[in-house]
PDB file of C-alpha atoms in Angstrom:
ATOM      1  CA  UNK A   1      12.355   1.568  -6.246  1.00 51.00           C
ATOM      2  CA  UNK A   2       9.564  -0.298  -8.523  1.00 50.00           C
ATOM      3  CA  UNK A   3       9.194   2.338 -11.689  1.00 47.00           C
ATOM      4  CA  UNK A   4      12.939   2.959 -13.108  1.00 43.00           C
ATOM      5  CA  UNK A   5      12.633   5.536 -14.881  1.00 43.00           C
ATOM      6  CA  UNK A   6      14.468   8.763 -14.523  1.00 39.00           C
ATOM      7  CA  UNK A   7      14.135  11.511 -12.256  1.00 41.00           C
ATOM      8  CA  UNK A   8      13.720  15.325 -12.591  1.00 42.00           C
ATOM      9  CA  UNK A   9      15.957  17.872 -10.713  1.00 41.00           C
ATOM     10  CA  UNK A  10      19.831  18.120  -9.201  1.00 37.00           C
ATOM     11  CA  UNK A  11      21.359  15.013  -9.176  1.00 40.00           C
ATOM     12  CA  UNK A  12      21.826  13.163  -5.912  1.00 38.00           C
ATOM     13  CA  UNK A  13      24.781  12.340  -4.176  1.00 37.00           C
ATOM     14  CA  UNK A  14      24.926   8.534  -5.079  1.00 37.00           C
ATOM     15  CA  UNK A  15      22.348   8.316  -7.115  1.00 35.00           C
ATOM     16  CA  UNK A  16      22.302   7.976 -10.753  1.00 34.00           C
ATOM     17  CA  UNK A  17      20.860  10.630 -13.304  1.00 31.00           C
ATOM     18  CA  UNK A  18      18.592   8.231 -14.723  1.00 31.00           C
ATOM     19  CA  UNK A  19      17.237   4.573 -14.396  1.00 33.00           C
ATOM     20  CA  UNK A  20      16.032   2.452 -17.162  1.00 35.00           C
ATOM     21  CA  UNK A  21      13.002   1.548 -19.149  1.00 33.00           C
ATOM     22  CA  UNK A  22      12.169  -2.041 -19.922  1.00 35.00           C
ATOM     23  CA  UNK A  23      11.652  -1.479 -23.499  1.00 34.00           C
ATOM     24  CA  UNK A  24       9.263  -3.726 -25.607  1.00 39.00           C
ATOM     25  CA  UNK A  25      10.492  -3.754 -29.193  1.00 38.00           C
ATOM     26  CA  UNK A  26       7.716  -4.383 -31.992  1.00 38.00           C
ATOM     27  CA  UNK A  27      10.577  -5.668 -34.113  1.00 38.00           C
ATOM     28  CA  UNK A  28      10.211  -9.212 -32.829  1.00 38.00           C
ATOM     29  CA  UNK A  29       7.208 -11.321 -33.730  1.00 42.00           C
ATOM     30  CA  UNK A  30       5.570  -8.905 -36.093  1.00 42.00           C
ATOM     31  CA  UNK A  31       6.522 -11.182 -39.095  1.00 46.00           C
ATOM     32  CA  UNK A  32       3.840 -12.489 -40.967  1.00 48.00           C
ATOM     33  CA  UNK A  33       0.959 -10.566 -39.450  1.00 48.00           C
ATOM     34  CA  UNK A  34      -2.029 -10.575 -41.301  1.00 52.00           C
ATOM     35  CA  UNK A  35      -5.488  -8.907 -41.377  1.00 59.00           C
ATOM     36  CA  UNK A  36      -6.438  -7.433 -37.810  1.00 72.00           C
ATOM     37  CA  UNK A  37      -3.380  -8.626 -36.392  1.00 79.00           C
ATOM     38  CA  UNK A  38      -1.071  -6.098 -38.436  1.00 82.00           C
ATOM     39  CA  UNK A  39      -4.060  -3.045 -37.590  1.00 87.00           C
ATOM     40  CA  UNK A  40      -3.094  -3.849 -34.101  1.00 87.00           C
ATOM     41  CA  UNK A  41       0.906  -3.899 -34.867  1.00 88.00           C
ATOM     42  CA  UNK A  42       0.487  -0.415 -36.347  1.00 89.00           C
ATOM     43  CA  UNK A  43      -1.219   0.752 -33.542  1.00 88.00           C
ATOM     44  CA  UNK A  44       0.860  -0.728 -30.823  1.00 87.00           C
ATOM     45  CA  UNK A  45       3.576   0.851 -32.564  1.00 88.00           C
ATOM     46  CA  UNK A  46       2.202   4.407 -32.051  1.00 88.00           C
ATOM     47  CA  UNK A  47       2.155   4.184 -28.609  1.00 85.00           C
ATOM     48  CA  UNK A  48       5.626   4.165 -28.654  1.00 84.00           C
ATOM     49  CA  UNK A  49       6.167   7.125 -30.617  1.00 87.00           C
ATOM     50  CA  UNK A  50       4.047  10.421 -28.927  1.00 84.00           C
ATOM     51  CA  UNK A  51       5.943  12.438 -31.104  1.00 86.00           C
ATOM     52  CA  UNK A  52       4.570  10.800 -34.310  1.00 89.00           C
ATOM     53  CA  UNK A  53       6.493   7.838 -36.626  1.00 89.00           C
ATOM     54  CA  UNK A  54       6.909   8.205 -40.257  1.00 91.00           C
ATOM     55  CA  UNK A  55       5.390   5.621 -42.661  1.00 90.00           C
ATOM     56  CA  UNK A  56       8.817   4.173 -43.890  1.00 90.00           C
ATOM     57  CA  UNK A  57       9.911   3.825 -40.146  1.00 89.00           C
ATOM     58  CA  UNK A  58       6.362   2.150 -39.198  1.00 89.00           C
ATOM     59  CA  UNK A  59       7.109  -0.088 -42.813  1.00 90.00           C
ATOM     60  CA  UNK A  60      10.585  -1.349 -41.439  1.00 89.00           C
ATOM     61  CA  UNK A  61       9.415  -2.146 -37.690  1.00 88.00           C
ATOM     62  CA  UNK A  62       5.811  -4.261 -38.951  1.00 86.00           C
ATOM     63  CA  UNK A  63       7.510  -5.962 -41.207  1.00 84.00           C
ATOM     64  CA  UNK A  64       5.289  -5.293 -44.048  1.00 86.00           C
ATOM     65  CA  UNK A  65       4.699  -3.673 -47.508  1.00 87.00           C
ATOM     66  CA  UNK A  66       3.933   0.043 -47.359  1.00 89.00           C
ATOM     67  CA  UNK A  67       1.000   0.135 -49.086  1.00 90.00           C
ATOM     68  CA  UNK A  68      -0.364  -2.671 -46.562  1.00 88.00           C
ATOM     69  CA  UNK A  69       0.836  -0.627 -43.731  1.00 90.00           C
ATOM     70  CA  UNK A  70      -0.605   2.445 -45.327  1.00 90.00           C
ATOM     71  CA  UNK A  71      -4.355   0.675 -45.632  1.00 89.00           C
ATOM     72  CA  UNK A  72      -3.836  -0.181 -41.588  1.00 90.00           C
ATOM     73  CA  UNK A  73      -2.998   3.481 -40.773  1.00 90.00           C
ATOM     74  CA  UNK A  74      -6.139   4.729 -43.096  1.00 89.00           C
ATOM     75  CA  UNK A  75      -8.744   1.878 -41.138  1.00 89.00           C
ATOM     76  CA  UNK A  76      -7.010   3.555 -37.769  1.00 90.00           C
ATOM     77  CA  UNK A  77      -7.409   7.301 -38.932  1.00 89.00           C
ATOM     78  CA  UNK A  78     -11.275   6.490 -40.180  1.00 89.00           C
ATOM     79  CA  UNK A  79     -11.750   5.374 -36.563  1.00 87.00           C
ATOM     80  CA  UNK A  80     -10.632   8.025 -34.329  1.00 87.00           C
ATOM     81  CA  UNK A  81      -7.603   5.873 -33.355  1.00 88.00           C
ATOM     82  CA  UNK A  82      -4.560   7.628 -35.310  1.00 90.00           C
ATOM     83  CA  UNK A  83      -4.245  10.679 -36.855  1.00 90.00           C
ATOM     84  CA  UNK A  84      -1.520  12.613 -39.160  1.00 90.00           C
ATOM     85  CA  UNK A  85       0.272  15.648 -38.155  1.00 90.00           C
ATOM     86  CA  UNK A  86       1.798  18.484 -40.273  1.00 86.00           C
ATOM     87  CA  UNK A  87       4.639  16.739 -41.037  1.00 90.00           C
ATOM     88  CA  UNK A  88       2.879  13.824 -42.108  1.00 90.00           C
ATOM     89  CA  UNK A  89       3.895  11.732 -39.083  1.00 93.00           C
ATOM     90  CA  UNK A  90       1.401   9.657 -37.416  1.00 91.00           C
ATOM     91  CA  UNK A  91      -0.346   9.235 -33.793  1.00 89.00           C
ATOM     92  CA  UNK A  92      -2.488   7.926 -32.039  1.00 86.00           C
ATOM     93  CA  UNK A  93      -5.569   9.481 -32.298  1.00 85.00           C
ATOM     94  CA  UNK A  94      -7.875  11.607 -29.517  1.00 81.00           C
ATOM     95  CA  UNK A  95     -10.541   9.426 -29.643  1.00 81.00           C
ATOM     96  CA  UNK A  96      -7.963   6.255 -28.830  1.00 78.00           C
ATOM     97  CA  UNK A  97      -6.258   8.314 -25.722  1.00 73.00           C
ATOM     98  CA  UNK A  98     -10.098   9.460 -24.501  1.00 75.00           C
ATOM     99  CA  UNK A  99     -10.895   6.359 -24.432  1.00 75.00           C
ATOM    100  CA  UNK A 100      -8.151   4.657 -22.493  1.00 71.00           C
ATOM    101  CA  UNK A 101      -7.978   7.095 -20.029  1.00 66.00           C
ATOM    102  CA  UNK A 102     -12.208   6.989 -19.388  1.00 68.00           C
ATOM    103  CA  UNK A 103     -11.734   3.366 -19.068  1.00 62.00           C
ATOM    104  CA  UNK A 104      -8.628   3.872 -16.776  1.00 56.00           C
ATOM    105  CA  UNK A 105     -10.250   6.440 -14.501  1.00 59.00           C
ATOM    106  CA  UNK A 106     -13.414   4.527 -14.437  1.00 59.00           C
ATOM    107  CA  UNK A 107     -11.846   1.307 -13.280  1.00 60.00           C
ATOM    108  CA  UNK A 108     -13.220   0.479  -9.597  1.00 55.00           C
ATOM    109  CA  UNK A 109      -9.490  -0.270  -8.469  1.00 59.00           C
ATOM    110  CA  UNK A 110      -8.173   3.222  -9.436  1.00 55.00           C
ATOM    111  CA  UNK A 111     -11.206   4.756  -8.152  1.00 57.00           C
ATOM    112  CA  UNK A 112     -10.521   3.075  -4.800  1.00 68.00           C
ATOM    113  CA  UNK A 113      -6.767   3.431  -5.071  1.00 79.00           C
ATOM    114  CA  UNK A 114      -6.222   7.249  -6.108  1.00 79.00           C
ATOM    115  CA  UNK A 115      -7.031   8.875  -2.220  1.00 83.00           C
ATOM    116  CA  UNK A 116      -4.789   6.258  -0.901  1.00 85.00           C
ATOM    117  CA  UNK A 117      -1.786   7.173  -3.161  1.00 88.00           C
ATOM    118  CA  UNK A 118      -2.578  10.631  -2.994  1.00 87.00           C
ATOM    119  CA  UNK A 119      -2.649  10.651   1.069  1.00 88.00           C
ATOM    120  CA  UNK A 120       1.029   8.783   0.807  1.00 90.00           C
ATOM    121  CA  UNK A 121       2.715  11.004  -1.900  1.00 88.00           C
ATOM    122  CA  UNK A 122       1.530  14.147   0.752  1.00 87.00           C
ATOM    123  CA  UNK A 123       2.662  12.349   4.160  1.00 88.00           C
ATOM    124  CA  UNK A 124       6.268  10.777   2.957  1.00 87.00           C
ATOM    125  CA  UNK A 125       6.818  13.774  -0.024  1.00 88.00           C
ATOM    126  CA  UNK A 126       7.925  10.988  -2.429  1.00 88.00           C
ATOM    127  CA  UNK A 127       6.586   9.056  -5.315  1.00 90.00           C
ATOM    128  CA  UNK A 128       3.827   6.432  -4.484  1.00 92.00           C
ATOM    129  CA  UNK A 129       3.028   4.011  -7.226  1.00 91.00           C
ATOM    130  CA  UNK A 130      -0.315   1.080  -7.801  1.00 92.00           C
ATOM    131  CA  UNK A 131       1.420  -1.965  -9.806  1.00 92.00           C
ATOM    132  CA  UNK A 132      -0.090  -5.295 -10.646  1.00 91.00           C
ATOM    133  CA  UNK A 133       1.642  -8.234 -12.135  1.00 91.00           C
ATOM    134  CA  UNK A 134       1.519  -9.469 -15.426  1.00 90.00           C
ATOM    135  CA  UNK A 135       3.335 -12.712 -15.921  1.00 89.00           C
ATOM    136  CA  UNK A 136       7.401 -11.965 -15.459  1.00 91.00           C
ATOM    137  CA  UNK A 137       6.953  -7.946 -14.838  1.00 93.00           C
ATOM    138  CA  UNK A 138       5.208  -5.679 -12.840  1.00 93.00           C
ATOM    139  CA  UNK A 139       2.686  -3.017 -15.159  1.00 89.00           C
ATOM    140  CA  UNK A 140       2.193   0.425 -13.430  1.00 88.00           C
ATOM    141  CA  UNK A 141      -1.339   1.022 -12.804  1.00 86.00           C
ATOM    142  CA  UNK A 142      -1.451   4.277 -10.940  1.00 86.00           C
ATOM    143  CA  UNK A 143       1.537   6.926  -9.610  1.00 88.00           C
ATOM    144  CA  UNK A 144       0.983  10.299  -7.312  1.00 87.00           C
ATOM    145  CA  UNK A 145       4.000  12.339  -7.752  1.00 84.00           C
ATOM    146  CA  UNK A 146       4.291  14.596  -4.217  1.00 83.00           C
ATOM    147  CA  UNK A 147       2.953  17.923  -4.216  1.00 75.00           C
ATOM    148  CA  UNK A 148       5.708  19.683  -3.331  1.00 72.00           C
ATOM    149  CA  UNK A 149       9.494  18.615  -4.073  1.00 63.00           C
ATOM    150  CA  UNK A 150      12.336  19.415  -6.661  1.00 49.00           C
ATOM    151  CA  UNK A 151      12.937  15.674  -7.440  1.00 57.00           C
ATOM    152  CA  UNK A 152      10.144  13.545  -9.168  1.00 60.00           C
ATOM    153  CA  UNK A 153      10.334  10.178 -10.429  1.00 61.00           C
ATOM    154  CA  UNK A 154       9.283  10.584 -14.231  1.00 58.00           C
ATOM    155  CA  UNK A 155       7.640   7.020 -14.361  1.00 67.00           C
ATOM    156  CA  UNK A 156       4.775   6.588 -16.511  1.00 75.00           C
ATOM    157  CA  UNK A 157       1.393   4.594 -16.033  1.00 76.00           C
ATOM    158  CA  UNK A 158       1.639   2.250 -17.769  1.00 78.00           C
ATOM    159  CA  UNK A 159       5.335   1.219 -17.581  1.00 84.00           C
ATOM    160  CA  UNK A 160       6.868  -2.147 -16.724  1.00 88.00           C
ATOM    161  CA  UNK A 161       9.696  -3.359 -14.940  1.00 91.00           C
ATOM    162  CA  UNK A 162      10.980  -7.138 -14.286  1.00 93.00           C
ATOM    163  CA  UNK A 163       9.048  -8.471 -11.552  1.00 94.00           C
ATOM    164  CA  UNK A 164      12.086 -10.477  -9.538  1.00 95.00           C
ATOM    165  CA  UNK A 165      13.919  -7.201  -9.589  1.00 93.00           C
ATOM    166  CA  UNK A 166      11.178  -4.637  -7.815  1.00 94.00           C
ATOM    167  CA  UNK A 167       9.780  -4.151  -4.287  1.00 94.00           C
ATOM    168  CA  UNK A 168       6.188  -4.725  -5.618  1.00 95.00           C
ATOM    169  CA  UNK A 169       7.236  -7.474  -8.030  1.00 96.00           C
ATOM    170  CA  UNK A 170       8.282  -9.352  -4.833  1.00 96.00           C
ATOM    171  CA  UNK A 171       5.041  -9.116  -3.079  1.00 96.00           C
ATOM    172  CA  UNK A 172       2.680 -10.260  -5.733  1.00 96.00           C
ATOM    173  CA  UNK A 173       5.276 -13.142  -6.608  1.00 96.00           C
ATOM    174  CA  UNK A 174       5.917 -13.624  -2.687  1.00 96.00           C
ATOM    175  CA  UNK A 175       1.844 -14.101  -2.657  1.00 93.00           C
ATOM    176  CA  UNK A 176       2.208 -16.513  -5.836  1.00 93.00           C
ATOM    177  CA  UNK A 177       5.417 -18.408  -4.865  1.00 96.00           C
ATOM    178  CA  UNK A 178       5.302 -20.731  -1.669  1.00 95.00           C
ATOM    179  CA  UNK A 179       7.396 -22.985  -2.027  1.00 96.00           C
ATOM    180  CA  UNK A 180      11.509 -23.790  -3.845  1.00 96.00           C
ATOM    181  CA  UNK A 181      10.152 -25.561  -7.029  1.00 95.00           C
ATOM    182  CA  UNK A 182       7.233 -23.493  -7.737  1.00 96.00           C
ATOM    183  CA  UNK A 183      10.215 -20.775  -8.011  1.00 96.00           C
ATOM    184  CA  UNK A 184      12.536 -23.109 -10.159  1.00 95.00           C
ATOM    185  CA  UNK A 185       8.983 -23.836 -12.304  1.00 94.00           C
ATOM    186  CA  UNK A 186       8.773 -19.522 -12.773  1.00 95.00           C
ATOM    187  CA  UNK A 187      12.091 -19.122 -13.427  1.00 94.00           C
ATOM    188  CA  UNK A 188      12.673 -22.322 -15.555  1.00 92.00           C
ATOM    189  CA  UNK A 189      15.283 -22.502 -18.260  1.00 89.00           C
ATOM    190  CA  UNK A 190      15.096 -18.469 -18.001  1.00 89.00           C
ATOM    191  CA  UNK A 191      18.356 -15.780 -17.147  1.00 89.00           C
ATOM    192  CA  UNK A 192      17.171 -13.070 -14.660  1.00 93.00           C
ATOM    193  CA  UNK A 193      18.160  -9.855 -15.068  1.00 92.00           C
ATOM    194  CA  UNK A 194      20.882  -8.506 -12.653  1.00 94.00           C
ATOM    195  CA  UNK A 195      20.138  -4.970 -12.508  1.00 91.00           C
ATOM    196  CA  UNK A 196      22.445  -4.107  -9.538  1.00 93.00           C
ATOM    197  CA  UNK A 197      24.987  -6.406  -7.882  1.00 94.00           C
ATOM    198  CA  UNK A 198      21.773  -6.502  -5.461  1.00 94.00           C
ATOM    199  CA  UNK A 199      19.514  -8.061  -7.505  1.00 94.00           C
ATOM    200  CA  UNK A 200      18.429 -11.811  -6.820  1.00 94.00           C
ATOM    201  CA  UNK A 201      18.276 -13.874  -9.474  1.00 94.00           C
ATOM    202  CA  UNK A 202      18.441 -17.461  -8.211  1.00 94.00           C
ATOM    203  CA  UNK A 203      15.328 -19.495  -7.041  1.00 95.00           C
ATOM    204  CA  UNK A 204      17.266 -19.866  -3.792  1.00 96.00           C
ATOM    205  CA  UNK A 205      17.796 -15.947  -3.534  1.00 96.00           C
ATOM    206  CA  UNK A 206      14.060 -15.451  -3.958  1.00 97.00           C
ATOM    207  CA  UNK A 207      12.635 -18.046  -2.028  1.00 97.00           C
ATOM    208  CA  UNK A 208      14.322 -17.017   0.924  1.00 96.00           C
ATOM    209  CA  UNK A 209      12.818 -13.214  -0.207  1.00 96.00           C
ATOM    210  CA  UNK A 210       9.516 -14.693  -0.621  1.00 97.00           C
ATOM    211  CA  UNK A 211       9.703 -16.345   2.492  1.00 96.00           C
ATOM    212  CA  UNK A 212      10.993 -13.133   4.587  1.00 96.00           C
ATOM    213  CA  UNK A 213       7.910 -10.834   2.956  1.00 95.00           C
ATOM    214  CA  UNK A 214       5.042 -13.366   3.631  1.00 95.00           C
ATOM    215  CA  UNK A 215       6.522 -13.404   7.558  1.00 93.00           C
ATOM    216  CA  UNK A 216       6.922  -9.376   7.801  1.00 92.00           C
ATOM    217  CA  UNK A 217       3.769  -8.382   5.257  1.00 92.00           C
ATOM    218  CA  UNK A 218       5.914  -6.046   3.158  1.00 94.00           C
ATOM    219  CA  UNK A 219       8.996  -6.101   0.418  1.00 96.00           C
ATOM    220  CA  UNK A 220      11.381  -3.997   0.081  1.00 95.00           C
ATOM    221  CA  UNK A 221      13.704  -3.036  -3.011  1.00 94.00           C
ATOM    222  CA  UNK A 222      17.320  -2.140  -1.492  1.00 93.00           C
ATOM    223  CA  UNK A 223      18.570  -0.234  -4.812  1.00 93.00           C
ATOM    224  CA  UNK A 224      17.784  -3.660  -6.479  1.00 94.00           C
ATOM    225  CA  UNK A 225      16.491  -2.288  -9.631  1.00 90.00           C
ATOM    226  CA  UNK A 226      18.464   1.167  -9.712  1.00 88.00           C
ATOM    227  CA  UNK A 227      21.175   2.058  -7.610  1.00 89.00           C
ATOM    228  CA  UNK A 228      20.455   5.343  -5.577  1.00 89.00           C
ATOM    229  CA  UNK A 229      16.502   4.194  -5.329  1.00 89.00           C
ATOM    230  CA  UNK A 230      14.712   2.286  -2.672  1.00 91.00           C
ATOM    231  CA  UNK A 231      10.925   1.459  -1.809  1.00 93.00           C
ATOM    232  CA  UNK A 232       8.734  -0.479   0.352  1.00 95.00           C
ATOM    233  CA  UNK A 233       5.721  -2.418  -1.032  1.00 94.00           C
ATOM    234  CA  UNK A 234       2.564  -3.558   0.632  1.00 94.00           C
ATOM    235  CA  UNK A 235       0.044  -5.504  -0.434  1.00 92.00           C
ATOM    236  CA  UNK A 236      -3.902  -3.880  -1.499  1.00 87.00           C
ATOM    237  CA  UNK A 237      -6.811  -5.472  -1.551  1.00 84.00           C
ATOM    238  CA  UNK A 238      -9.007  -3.692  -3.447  1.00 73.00           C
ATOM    239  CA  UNK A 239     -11.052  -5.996  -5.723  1.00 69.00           C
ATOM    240  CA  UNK A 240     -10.797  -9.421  -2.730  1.00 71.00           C
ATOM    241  CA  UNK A 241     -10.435  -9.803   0.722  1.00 71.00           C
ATOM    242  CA  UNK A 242      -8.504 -12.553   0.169  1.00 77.00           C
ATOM    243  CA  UNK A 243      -6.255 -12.154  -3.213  1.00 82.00           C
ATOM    244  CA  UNK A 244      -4.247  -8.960  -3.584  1.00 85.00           C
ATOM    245  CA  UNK A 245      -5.386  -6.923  -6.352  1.00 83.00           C
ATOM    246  CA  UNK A 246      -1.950  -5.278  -6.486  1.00 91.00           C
ATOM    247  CA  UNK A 247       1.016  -3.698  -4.452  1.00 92.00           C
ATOM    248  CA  UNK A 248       1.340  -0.376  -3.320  1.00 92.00           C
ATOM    249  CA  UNK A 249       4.943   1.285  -3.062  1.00 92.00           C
ATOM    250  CA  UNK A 250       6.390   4.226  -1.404  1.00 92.00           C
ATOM    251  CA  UNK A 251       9.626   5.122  -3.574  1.00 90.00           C
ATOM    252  CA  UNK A 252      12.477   7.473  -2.727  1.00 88.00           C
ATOM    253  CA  UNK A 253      15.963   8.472  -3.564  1.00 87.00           C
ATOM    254  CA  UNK A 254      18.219   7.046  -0.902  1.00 89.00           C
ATOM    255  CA  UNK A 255      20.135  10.362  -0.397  1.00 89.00           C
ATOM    256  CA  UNK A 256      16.346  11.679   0.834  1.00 86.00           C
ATOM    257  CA  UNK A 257      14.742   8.910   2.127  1.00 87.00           C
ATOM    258  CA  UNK A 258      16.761   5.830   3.285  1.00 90.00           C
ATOM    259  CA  UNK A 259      15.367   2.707   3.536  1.00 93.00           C
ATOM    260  CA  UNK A 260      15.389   2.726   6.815  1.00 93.00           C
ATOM    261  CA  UNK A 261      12.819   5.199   7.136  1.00 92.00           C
ATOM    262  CA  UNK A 262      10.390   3.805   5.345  1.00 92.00           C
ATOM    263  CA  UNK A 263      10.936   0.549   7.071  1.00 94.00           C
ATOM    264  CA  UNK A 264      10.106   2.551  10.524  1.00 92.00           C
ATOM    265  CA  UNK A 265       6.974   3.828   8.986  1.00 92.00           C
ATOM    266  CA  UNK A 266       5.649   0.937   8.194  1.00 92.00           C
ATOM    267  CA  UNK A 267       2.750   0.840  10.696  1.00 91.00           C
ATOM    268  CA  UNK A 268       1.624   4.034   9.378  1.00 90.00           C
ATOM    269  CA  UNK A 269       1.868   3.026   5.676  1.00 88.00           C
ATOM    270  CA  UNK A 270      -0.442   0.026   6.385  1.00 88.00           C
ATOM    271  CA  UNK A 271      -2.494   2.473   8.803  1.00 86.00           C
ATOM    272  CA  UNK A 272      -3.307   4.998   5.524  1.00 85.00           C
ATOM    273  CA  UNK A 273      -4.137   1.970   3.085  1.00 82.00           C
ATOM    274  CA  UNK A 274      -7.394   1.412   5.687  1.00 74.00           C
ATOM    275  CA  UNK A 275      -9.169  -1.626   5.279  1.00 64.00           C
ATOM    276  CA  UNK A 276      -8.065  -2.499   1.971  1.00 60.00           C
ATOM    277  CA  UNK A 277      -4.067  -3.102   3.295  1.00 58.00           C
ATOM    278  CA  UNK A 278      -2.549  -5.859   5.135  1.00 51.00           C
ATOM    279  CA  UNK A 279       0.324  -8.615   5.176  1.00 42.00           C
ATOM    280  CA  UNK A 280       0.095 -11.763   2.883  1.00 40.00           C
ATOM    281  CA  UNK A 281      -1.671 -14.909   4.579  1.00 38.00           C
TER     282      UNK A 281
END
């Protein structure tokens, strides 16, 4: 599965209750920040809290004096991007969220994307994600939960997950990656993370990936991420006939939907992406 996140309903046989988050800690390289730089620290750090953050919490994480951190919050408040609840916590502010999500829905990709997730999520009754990558991990563009179903994968757009370690993750890269040492040069002096004993983590694992998804047009994560959770990944060409503008996934629990399955539907996957589908060249 690409988005590890956890899951709603009974717990499946196998599976685990929840998968994890790749978190992104503001704690680390806020030192020092000055001017705009610490506005956008104090707002970054909001989105991590949509229950609201207290000013001596958002103090300790920026790094900075209170009253500094204070004068941020007030420049984000007079803008429309933060605001103050009852119990004097802050959030981001209504104007911040309408605008992100006007600029998401208006994006020509998700307006293009949307009807195929949508048709997916209803024909396979699982979770159908639109990723695109962004240096080392995978960022969550787009999900369609099914319509019907007492499981749902609670992954967020938005989210992130280690590239090497997801079904989509290995398409984009696969697209990226052609040969041995332009692996070794992405991985350099780095340690991949192992999420499950089936993770690859050596150049050598993933070139030999890369290789076998640019020869069958898909990838596949075999409860490489999160045990319990498989997917397959195509690429979409949405923006270039040429270039993939991202991956699409079909994930599901393995209990429900082995790999397997989706495997044998893969004609029909690439048959519902339409024109904008197809294997790596």
């Amino acid at each position: 599965m690409d988005d590890t996140q956890t899951f709603d309903g009974p717990k499946a046989p196998g599976a685990e209750r929840s998968e994890r988050v790749t978190a992104h800690s503001t704690d680390a390289g806020t030192k020092g920040l000055v001017g705009s730089d610490r506005v956008l620290a104090v707002l970054k750090e909001l989105a991590r809290h949509p229950d609201g953050v207290g000013l001596e919490e958002l103090t300790r994480v920026i790094a900075s004096p209170k009253p500094t951190v204070h004068r941020a919050l007030q420049s984000l408040r007079r803008a429309g991007l933060a605001d103050q609840d009852v119990r004097g916590r802050y959030l981001l502010g209504d104007e911040f969220l309408r605008m992100a999500f006007a600029h998401h829905e208006a994006r020509p990709e998700h307006v293009r994307v949307r009807p195929v997730l949508e048709a997916l999520a209803e024909r396979f009754q699982e979770t159908v994600h639109y990723a695109v990558l962004d240096g080392r991990e995978v960022v969550y563009r787009a999900k369609v939960d099914p319509p019907t179903g007492a499981v749902r994968l609670t992954s967020t757009v938005g989210g992130r997950n280690p590239a090497h370690a997801t079904g989509v993750g290995k398409l984009l890269l696969a697209h990226e990656l052609t040969t041995l040492g332009e692996v070794e040069e992405w991985i350099g002096e780095s340690i991949l993370e192992r999420r499950t004993p089936r993770t690859c983590c050596t150049a050598a694992e993933l070139h030999q990936e890369f290789e076998s998804v640019r020869e069958r047009g898909y990838a596949v994560d075999d409860q490489e991420n999160e045990a319990g959770v498989n997917c397959l990944a195509l690429p979409l060409y949405a923006t270039s006939a040429t270039v993939p503008s991202g991956a699409v996934s079909v994930s599901a629990l393995t209990y429900r939907t082995p790999l397997s399955s989706l495997i044998d539907a893969y004609d029909e996957i690439r048959s519902l992406l339409g024109p904008s589908g197809g294997p790596i060249r």
